[in-house]
Tab-separated table of C-alpha atoms and ligand atoms in Angstrom:
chain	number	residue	atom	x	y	z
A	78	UNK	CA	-16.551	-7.476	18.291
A	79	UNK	CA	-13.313	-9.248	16.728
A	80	UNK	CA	-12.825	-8.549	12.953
A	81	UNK	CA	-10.270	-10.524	10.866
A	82	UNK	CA	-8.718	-9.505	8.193
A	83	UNK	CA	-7.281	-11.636	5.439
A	84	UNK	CA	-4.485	-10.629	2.683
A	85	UNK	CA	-4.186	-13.377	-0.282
A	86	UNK	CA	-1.387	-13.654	-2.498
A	87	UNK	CA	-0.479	-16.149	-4.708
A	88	UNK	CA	0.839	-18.385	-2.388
A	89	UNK	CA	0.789	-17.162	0.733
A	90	UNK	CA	-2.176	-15.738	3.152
A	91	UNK	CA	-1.579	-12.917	5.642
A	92	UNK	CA	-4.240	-12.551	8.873
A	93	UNK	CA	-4.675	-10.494	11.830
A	94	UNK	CA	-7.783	-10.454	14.074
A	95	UNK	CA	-8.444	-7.180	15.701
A	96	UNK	CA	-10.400	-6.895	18.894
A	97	UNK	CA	-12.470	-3.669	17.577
A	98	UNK	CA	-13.784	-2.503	20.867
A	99	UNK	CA	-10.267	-1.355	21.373
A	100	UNK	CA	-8.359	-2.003	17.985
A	101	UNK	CA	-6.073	-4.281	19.892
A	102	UNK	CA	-4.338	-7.275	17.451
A	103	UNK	CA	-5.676	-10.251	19.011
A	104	UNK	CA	-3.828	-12.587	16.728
A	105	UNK	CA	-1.884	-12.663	13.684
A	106	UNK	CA	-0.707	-14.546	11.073
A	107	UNK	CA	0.842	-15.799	7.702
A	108	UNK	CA	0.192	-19.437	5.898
A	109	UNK	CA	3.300	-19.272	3.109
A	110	UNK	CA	3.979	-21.790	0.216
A	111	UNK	CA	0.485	-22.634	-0.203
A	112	UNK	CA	0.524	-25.020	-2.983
A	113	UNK	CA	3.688	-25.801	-3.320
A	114	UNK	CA	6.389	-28.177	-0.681
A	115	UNK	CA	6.998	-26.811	2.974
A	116	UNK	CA	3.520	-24.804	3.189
A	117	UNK	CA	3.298	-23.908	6.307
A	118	UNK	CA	1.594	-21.616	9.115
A	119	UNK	CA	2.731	-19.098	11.924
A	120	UNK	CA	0.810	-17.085	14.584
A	121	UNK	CA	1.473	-14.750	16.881
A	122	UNK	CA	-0.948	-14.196	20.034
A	123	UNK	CA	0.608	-11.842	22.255
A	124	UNK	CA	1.674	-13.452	25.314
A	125	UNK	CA	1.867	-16.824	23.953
A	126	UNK	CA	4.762	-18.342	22.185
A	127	UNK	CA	4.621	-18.076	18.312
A	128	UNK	CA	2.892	-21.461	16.911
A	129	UNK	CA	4.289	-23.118	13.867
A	130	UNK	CA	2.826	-25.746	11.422
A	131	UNK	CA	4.129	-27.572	8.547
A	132	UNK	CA	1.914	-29.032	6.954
A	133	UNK	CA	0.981	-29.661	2.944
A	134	UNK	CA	-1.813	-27.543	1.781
A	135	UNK	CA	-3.323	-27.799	-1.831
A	136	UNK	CA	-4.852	-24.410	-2.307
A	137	UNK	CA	-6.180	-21.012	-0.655
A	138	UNK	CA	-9.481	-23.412	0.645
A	139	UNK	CA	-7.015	-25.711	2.412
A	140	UNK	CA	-5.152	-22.575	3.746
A	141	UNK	CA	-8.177	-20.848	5.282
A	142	UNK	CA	-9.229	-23.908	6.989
A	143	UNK	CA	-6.115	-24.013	8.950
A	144	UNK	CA	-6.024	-20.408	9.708
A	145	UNK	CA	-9.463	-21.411	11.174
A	146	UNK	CA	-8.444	-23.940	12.999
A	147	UNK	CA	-5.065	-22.167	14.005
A	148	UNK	CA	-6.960	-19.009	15.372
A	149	UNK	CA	-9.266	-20.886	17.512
A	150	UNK	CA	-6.952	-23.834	18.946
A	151	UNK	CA	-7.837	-24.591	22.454
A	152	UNK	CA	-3.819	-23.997	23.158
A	153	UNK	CA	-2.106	-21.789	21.016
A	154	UNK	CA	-5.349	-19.979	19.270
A	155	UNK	CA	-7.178	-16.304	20.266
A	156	UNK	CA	-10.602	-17.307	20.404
A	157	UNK	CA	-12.623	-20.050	21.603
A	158	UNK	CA	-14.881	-20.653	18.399
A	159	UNK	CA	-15.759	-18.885	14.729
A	160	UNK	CA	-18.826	-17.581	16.754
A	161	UNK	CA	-15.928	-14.651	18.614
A	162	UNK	CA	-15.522	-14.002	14.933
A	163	UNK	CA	-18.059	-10.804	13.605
A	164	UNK	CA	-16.875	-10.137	10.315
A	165	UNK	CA	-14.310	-11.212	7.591
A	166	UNK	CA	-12.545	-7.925	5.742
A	167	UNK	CA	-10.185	-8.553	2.660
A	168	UNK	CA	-7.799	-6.821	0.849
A	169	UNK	CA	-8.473	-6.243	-2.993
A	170	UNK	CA	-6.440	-4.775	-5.405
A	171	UNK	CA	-8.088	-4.015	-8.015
A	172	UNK	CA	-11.782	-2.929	-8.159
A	173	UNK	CA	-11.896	-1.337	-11.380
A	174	UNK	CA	-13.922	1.484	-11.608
A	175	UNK	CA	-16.979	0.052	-10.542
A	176	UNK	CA	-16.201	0.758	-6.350
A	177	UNK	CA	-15.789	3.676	-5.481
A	178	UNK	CA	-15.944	2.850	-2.032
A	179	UNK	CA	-15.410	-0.696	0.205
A	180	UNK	CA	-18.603	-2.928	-0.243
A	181	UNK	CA	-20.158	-6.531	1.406
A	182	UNK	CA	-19.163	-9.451	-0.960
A	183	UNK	CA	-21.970	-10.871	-2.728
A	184	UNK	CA	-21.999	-12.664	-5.978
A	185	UNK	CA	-21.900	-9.164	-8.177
A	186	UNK	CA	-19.302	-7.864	-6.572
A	187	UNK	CA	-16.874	-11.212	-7.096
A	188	UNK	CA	-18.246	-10.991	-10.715
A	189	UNK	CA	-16.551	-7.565	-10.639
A	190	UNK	CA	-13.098	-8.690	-8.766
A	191	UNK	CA	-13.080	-11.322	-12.055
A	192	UNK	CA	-13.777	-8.681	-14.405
A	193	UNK	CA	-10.605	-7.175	-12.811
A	194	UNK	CA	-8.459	-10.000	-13.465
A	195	UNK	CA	-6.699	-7.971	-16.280
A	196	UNK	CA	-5.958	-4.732	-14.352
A	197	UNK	CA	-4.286	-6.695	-11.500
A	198	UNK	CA	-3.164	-9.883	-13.027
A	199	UNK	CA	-0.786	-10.926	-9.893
A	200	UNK	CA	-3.683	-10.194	-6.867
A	201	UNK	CA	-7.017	-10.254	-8.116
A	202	UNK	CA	-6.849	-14.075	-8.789
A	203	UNK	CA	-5.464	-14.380	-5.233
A	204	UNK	CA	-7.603	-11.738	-3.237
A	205	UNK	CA	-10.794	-14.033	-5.122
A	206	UNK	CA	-9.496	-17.363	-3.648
A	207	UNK	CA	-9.232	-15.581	-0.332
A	208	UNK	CA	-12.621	-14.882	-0.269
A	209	UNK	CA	-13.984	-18.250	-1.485
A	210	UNK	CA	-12.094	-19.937	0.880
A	211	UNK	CA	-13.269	-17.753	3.864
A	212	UNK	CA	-16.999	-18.061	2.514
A	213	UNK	CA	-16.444	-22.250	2.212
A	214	UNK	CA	-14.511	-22.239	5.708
A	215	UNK	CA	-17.108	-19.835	7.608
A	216	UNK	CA	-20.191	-19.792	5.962
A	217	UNK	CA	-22.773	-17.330	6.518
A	218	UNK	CA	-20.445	-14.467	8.201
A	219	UNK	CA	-20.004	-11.189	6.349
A	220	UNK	CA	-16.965	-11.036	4.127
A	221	UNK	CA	-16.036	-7.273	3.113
A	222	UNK	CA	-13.919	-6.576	0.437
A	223	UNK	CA	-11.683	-3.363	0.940
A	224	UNK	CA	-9.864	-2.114	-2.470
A	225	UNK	CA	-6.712	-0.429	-2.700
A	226	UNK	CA	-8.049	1.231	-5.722
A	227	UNK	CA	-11.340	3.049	-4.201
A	228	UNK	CA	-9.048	5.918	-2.822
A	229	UNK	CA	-8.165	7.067	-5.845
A	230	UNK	CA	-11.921	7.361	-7.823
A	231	UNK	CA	-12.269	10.346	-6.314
A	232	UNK	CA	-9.840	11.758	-8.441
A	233	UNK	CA	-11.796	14.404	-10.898
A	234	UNK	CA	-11.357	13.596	-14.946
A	235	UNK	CA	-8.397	15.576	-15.134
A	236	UNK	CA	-6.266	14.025	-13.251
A	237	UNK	CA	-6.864	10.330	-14.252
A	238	UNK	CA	-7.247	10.606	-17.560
A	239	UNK	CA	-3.966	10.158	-19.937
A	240	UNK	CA	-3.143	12.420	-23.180
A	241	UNK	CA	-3.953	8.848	-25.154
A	242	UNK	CA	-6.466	8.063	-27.419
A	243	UNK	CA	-9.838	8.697	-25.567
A	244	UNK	CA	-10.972	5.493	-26.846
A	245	UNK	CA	-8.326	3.457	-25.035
A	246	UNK	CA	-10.325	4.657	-22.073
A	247	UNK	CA	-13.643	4.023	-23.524
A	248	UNK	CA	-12.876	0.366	-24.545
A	249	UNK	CA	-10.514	-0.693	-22.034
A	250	UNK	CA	-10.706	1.565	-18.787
A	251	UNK	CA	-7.050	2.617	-19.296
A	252	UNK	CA	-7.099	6.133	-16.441
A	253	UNK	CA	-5.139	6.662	-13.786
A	254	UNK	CA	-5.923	4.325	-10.552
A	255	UNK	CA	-3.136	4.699	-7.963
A	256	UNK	CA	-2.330	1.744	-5.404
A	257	UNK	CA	-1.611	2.165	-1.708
A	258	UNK	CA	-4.922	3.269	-1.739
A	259	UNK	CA	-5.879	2.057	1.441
A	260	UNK	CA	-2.417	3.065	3.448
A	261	UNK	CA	-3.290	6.827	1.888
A	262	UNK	CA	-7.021	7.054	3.043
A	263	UNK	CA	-5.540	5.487	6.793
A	264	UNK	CA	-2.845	8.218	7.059
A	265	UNK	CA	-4.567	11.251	5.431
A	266	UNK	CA	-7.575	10.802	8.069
A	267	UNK	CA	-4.836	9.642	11.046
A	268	UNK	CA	-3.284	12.681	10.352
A	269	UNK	CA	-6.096	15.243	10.334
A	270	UNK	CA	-7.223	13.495	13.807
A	271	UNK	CA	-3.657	13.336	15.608
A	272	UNK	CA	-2.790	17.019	14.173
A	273	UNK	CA	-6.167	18.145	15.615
A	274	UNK	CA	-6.395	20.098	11.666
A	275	UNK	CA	-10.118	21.530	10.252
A	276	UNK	CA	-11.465	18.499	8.888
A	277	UNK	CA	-11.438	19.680	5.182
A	278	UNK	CA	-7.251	20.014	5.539
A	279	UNK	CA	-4.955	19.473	2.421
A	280	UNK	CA	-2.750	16.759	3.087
A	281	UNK	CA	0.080	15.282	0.961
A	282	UNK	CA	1.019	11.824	2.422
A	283	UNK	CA	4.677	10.117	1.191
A	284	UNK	CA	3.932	6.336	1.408
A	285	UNK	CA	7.855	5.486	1.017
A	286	UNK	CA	8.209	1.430	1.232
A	287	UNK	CA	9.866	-0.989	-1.371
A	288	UNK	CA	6.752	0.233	-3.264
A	289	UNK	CA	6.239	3.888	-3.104
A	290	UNK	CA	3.454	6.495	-3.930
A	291	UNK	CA	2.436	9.685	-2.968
A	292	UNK	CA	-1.305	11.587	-2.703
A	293	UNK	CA	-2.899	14.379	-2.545
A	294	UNK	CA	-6.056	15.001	-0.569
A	295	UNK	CA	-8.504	16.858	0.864
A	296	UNK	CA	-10.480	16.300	4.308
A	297	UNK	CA	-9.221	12.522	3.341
A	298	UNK	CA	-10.079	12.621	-0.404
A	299	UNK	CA	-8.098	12.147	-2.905
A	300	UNK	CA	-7.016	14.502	-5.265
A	301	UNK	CA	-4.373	12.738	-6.827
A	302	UNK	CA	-1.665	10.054	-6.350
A	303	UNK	CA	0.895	9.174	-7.860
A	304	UNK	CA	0.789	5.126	-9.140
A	305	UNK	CA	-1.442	5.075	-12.303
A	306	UNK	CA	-3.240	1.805	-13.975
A	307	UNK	CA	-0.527	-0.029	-12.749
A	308	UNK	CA	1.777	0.594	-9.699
A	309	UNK	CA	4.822	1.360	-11.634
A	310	UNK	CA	4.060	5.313	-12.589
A	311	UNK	CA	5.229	7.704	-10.043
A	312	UNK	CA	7.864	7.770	-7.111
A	313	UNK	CA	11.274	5.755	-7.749
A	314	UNK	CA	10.541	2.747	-5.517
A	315	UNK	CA	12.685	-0.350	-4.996
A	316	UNK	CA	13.267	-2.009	-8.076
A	317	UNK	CA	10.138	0.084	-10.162
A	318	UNK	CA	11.027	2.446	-12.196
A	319	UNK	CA	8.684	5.209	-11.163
A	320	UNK	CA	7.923	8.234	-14.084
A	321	UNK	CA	9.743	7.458	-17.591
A	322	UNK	CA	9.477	8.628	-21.423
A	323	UNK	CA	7.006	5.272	-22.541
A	324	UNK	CA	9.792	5.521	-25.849
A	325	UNK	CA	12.263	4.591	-23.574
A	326	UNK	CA	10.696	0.801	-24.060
A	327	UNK	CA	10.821	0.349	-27.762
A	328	UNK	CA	14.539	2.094	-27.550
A	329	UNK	CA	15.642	-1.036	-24.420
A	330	UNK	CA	13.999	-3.499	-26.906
A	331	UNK	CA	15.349	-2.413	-30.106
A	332	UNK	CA	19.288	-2.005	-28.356
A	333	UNK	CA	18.852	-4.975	-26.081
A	334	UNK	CA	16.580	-7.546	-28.243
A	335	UNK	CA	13.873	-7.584	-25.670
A	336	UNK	CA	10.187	-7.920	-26.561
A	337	UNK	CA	7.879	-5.501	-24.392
A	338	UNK	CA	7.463	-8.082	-21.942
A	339	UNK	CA	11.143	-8.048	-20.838
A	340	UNK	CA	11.409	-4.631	-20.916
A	341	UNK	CA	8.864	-3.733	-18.321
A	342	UNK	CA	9.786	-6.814	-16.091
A	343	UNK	CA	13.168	-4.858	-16.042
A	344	UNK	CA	10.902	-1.660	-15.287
A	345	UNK	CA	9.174	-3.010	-12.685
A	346	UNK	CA	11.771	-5.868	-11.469
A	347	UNK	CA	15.734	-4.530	-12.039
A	348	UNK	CA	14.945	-0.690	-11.884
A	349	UNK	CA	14.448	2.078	-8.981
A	350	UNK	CA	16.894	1.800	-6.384
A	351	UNK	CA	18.240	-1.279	-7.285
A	352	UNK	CA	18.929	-0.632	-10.719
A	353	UNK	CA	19.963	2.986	-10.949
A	354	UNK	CA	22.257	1.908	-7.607
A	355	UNK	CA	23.602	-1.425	-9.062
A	356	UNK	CA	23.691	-1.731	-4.844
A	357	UNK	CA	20.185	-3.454	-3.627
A	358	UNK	CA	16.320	-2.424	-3.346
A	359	UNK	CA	16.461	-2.291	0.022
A	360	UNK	CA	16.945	1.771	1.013
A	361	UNK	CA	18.721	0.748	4.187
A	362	UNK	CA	21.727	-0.789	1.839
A	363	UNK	CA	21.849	2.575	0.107
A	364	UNK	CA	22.114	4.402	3.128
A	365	UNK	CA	25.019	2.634	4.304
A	366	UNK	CA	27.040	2.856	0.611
A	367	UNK	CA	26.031	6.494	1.145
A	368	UNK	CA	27.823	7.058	3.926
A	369	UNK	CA	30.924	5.883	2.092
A	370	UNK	CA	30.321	8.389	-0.676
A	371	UNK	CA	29.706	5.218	-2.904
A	372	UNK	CA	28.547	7.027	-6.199
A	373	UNK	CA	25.830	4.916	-7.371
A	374	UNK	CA	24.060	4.974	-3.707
A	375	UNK	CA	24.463	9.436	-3.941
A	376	UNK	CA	23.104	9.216	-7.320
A	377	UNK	CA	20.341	6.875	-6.435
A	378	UNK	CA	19.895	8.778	-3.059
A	379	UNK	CA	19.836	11.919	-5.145
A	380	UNK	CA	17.250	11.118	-7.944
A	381	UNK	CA	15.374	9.701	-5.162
A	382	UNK	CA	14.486	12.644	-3.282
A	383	UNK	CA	14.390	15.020	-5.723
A	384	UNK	CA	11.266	13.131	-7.299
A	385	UNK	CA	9.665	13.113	-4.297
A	386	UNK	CA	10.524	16.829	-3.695
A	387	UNK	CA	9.126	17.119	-7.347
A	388	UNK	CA	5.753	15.523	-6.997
A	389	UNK	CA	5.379	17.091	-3.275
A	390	UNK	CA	5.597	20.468	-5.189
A	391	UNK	CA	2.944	19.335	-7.970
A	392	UNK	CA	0.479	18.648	-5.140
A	393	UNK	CA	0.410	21.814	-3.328
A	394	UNK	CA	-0.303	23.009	-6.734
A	395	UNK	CA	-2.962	20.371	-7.296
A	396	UNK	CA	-4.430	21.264	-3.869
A	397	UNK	CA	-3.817	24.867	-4.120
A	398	UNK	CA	-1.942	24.797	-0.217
A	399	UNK	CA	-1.053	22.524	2.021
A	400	UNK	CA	-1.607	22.036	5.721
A	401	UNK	CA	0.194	19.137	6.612
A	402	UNK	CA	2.742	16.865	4.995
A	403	UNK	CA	2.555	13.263	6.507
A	404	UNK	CA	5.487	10.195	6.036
A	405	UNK	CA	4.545	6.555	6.107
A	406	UNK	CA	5.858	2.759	4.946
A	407	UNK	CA	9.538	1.504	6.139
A	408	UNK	CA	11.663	4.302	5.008
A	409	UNK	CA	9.001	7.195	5.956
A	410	UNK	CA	8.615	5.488	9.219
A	411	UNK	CA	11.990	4.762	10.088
A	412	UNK	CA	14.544	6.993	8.337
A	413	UNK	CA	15.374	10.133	9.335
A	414	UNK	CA	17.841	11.552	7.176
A	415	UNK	CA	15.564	11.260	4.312
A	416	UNK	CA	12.377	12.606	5.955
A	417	UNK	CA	14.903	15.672	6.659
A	418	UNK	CA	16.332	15.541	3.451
A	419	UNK	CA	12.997	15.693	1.302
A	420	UNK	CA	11.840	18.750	3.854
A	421	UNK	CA	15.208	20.404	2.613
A	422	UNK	CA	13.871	20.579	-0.638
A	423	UNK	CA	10.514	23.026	0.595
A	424	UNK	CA	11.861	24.995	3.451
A	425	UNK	CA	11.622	27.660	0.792
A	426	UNK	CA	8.372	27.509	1.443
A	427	UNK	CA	9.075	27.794	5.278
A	428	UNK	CA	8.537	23.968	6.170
A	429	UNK	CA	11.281	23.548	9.279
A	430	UNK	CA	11.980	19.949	10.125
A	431	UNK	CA	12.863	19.938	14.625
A	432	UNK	CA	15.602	17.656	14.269
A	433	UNK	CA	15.069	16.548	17.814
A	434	UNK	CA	11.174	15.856	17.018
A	435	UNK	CA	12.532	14.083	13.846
A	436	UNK	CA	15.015	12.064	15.216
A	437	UNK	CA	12.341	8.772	16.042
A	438	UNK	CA	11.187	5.340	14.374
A	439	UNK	CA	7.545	4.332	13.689
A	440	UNK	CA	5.617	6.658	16.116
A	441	UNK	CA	2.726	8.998	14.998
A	442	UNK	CA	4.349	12.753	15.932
A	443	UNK	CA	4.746	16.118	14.463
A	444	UNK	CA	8.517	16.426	13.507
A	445	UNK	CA	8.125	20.442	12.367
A	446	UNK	CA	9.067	22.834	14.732
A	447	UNK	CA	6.157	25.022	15.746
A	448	UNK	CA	6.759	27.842	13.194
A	449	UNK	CA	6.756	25.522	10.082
A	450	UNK	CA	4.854	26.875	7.413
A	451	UNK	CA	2.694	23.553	6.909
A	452	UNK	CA	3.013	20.790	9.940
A	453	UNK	CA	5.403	17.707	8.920
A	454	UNK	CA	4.006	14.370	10.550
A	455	UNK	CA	5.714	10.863	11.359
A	456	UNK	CA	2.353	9.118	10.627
A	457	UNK	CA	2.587	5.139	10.642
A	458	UNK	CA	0.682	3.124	8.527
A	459	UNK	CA	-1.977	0.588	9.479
A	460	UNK	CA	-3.641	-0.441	6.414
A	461	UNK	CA	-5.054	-3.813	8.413
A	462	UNK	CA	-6.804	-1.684	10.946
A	463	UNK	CA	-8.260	0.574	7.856
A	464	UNK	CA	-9.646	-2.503	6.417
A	465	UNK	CA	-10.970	-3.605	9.612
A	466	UNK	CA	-12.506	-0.336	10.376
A	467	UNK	CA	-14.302	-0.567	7.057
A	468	UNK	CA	-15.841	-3.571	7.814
A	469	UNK	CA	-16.970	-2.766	11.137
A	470	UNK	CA	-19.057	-0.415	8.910
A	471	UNK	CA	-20.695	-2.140	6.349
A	472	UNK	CA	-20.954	-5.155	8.519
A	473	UNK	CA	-23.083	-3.472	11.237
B	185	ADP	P1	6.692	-2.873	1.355
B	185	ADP	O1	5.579	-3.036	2.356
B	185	ADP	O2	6.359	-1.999	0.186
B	185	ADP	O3	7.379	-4.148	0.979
B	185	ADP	P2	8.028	-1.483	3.533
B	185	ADP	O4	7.001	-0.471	3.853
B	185	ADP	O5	8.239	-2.603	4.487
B	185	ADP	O6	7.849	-2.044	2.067
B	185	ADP	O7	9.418	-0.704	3.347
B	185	ADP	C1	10.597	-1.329	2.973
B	185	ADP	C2	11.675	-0.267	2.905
B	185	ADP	O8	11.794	0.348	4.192
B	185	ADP	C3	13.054	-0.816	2.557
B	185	ADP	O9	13.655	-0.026	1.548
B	185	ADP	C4	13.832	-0.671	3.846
B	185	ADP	O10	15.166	-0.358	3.620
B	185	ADP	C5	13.145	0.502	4.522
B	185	ADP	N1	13.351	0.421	5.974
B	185	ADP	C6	12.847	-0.481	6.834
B	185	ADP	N2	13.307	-0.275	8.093
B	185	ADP	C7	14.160	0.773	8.007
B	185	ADP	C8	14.979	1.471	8.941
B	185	ADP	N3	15.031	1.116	10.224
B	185	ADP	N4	15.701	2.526	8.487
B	185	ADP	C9	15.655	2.897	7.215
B	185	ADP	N5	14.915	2.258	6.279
B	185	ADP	C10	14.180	1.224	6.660
């Protein structure tokens, strides 16, 4: 049974088709600059040379027919016909708080990805056009729609809810959501399997990529993360801002004649690592300026990890213990002085990082030594292979 997953953004659409008897990646694939000149489409099959396409293409519909078309040429395709195709799972930001878990696509639940629209301005539109197009393209398969948002409804009132005006919440759903949601639910539940832990362990999983978030869960529930209605609360990521004073953006606009508008576009946009760093978003840059001693890269370095540290701390409390701490996304996958650095911060607590354990790049392994307090994982993410394991459910 193959399962393909689709990704829509504005412009672009990201595939893979996963052989589920095995969770192999049968094919995958990314249409870019749809709508706009040079669209085009690549796709990798393994053992085949990658396949190109330029071509124009109008909208998402257009898209989804050549991803069709792409994924079962006689040549360069995976599959013989749409028939070798069970199921259709999508990605979906936002689902409000009307999901509270992933659910088949029928005409309620788009009515609900619309209602949405506001929450997740940038990829609700675009997840939507994904799944028209699929259902025009490949009609009468199963389309599932798998929200980053579900994860966190299982947070308990107290931990969504902001010190606001209960109203604001009342009238326009304004709680807590988190994002990621999807990566955290793959890695919390990876890691109780790998680490062979009681299947109601605490785990705290550091989803460190250009975007960044944290969680809190238990048996693979969440607790708490650390994004909030939008993805901006929380961890200092690449150019977001992470946790701020909210006065801070009527002080920016009043000193720099900015209406609210510009101000968080330089929150979400010109912030985190780039701006604190004046250096680059990308972690990797900051590494290398660090090893100069460059002093915006050991400040931005610094803040960095202590927030983590921070919020790492807040969960055990949240969770009352911890059994296993678990690091995922490009710089938890793939840098080690940082995954050592942030375990610095709790060996108070008796977590030991085994340098020699530690010292790997995108692998699922336990990087604690063996008398660590609470286990320390290297747990990569596969949020494509969550989605398609959801729909393997529901489409059954
Ligand atoms: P997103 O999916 O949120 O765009 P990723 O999960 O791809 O982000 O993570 C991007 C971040 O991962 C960048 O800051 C980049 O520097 C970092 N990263 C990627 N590869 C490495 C590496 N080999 N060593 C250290 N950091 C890396």
């Amino acid at each position: 049974m193959n399962v393909l997953v689709v990704n829509c953004g504005s412009s672009s659409l990201k595939y893979q088709l996963i052989n589920m008897e095995n969770e192999s990646v049968i094919a995958k694939g990314l249409v870019e600059r749809i709508g706009i000149d040079g669209s085009n489409i690549v796709q990798k099959v393994p053992g085949k040379d990658d396949y190109k396409i330029e071509k124009p293409l109008k909208d998402h519909v257009e898209a989804a027919t050549l991803m069709f078309s792409t994924l079962t040429d006689s040549t360069h395709g995976a599959v013989k016909s749409l028939d070798e195709i069970s199921a259709i799972g999508h990605r979906v930001l936002h689902g409000g708080m009307k999901f509270t878990e992933s659910v088949l696509v029928d005409d309620k639940v788009k009515d609900v990805i619309k209602e949405c629209f506001d929450l997740g301005p940038l990829h609700n539109p675009a997840n939507l056009m994904g799944i028209e197009a699929c259902e025009k393209n490949a009609p009468g398969k199963k389309n599932v729609a798998v929200f980053d948002t579900t994860f966190g409804m299982s947070m308990e009132e107290k931990a969504y809810l902001y010190a606001i005006p209960y109203e604001y919440f009342e009238k326009y759903s304004i709680r807590r959501y988190g994002f990621h949601g999807t990566s955290h639910m793959f890695v919390s539940r990876e890691t109780i399997k790998f680490g062979n832990l009681k299947p109601d362990a605490k785990v705290i999983v550091c989803h460190l990529g250009n975007g960044a978030s944290i969680s809190a869960s238990i048996g693979g529930k969440c607790v708490d993360t650390s994004m909030g209605l939008t993805p901006l609360e929380g961890l200092v990521m690449g150019t977001r801002s992470g946790d701020l004073d909210p006065a801070i953006v009527q002080y920016i606009s009043h000193k720099e004649n900015k209406n609210v508008d510009e101000v968080l576009n330089i929150l979400n946009k010109k912030s985190g690592l780039l701006g604190l760093s004046g250096i680059s978003s990308d972690c990797r840059d900051i590494s290398k300026k660090l090893a100069e001693k460059d002093p915006g890269a050991v400040r931005t370095y610094n803040v960095m990890l202590y927030r983590i540290a921070k919020y790492i701390g807040a969960y055990m409390v949240a969770l009352a213990g911890c059994d296993a701490i678990s690091f995922t996304a490009g710089i938890g996958e793939n840098d080690i002085a940082i995954r050592k650095a942030v375990c610095d911060y709790l060996s108070f607590l008796g977590v030991k990082i085994d340098d020699e354990r530690n010292n790997i790049r995108g692998e699922a392994r336990l990087i604690s030594t063996d008398d660590s307090k609470i286990k320390v994982f290297l747990m990569p993410t596969n949020e494509e292979l969550m989605i398609a394991r959801e729909t393997l459910r529901l489409a059954k």
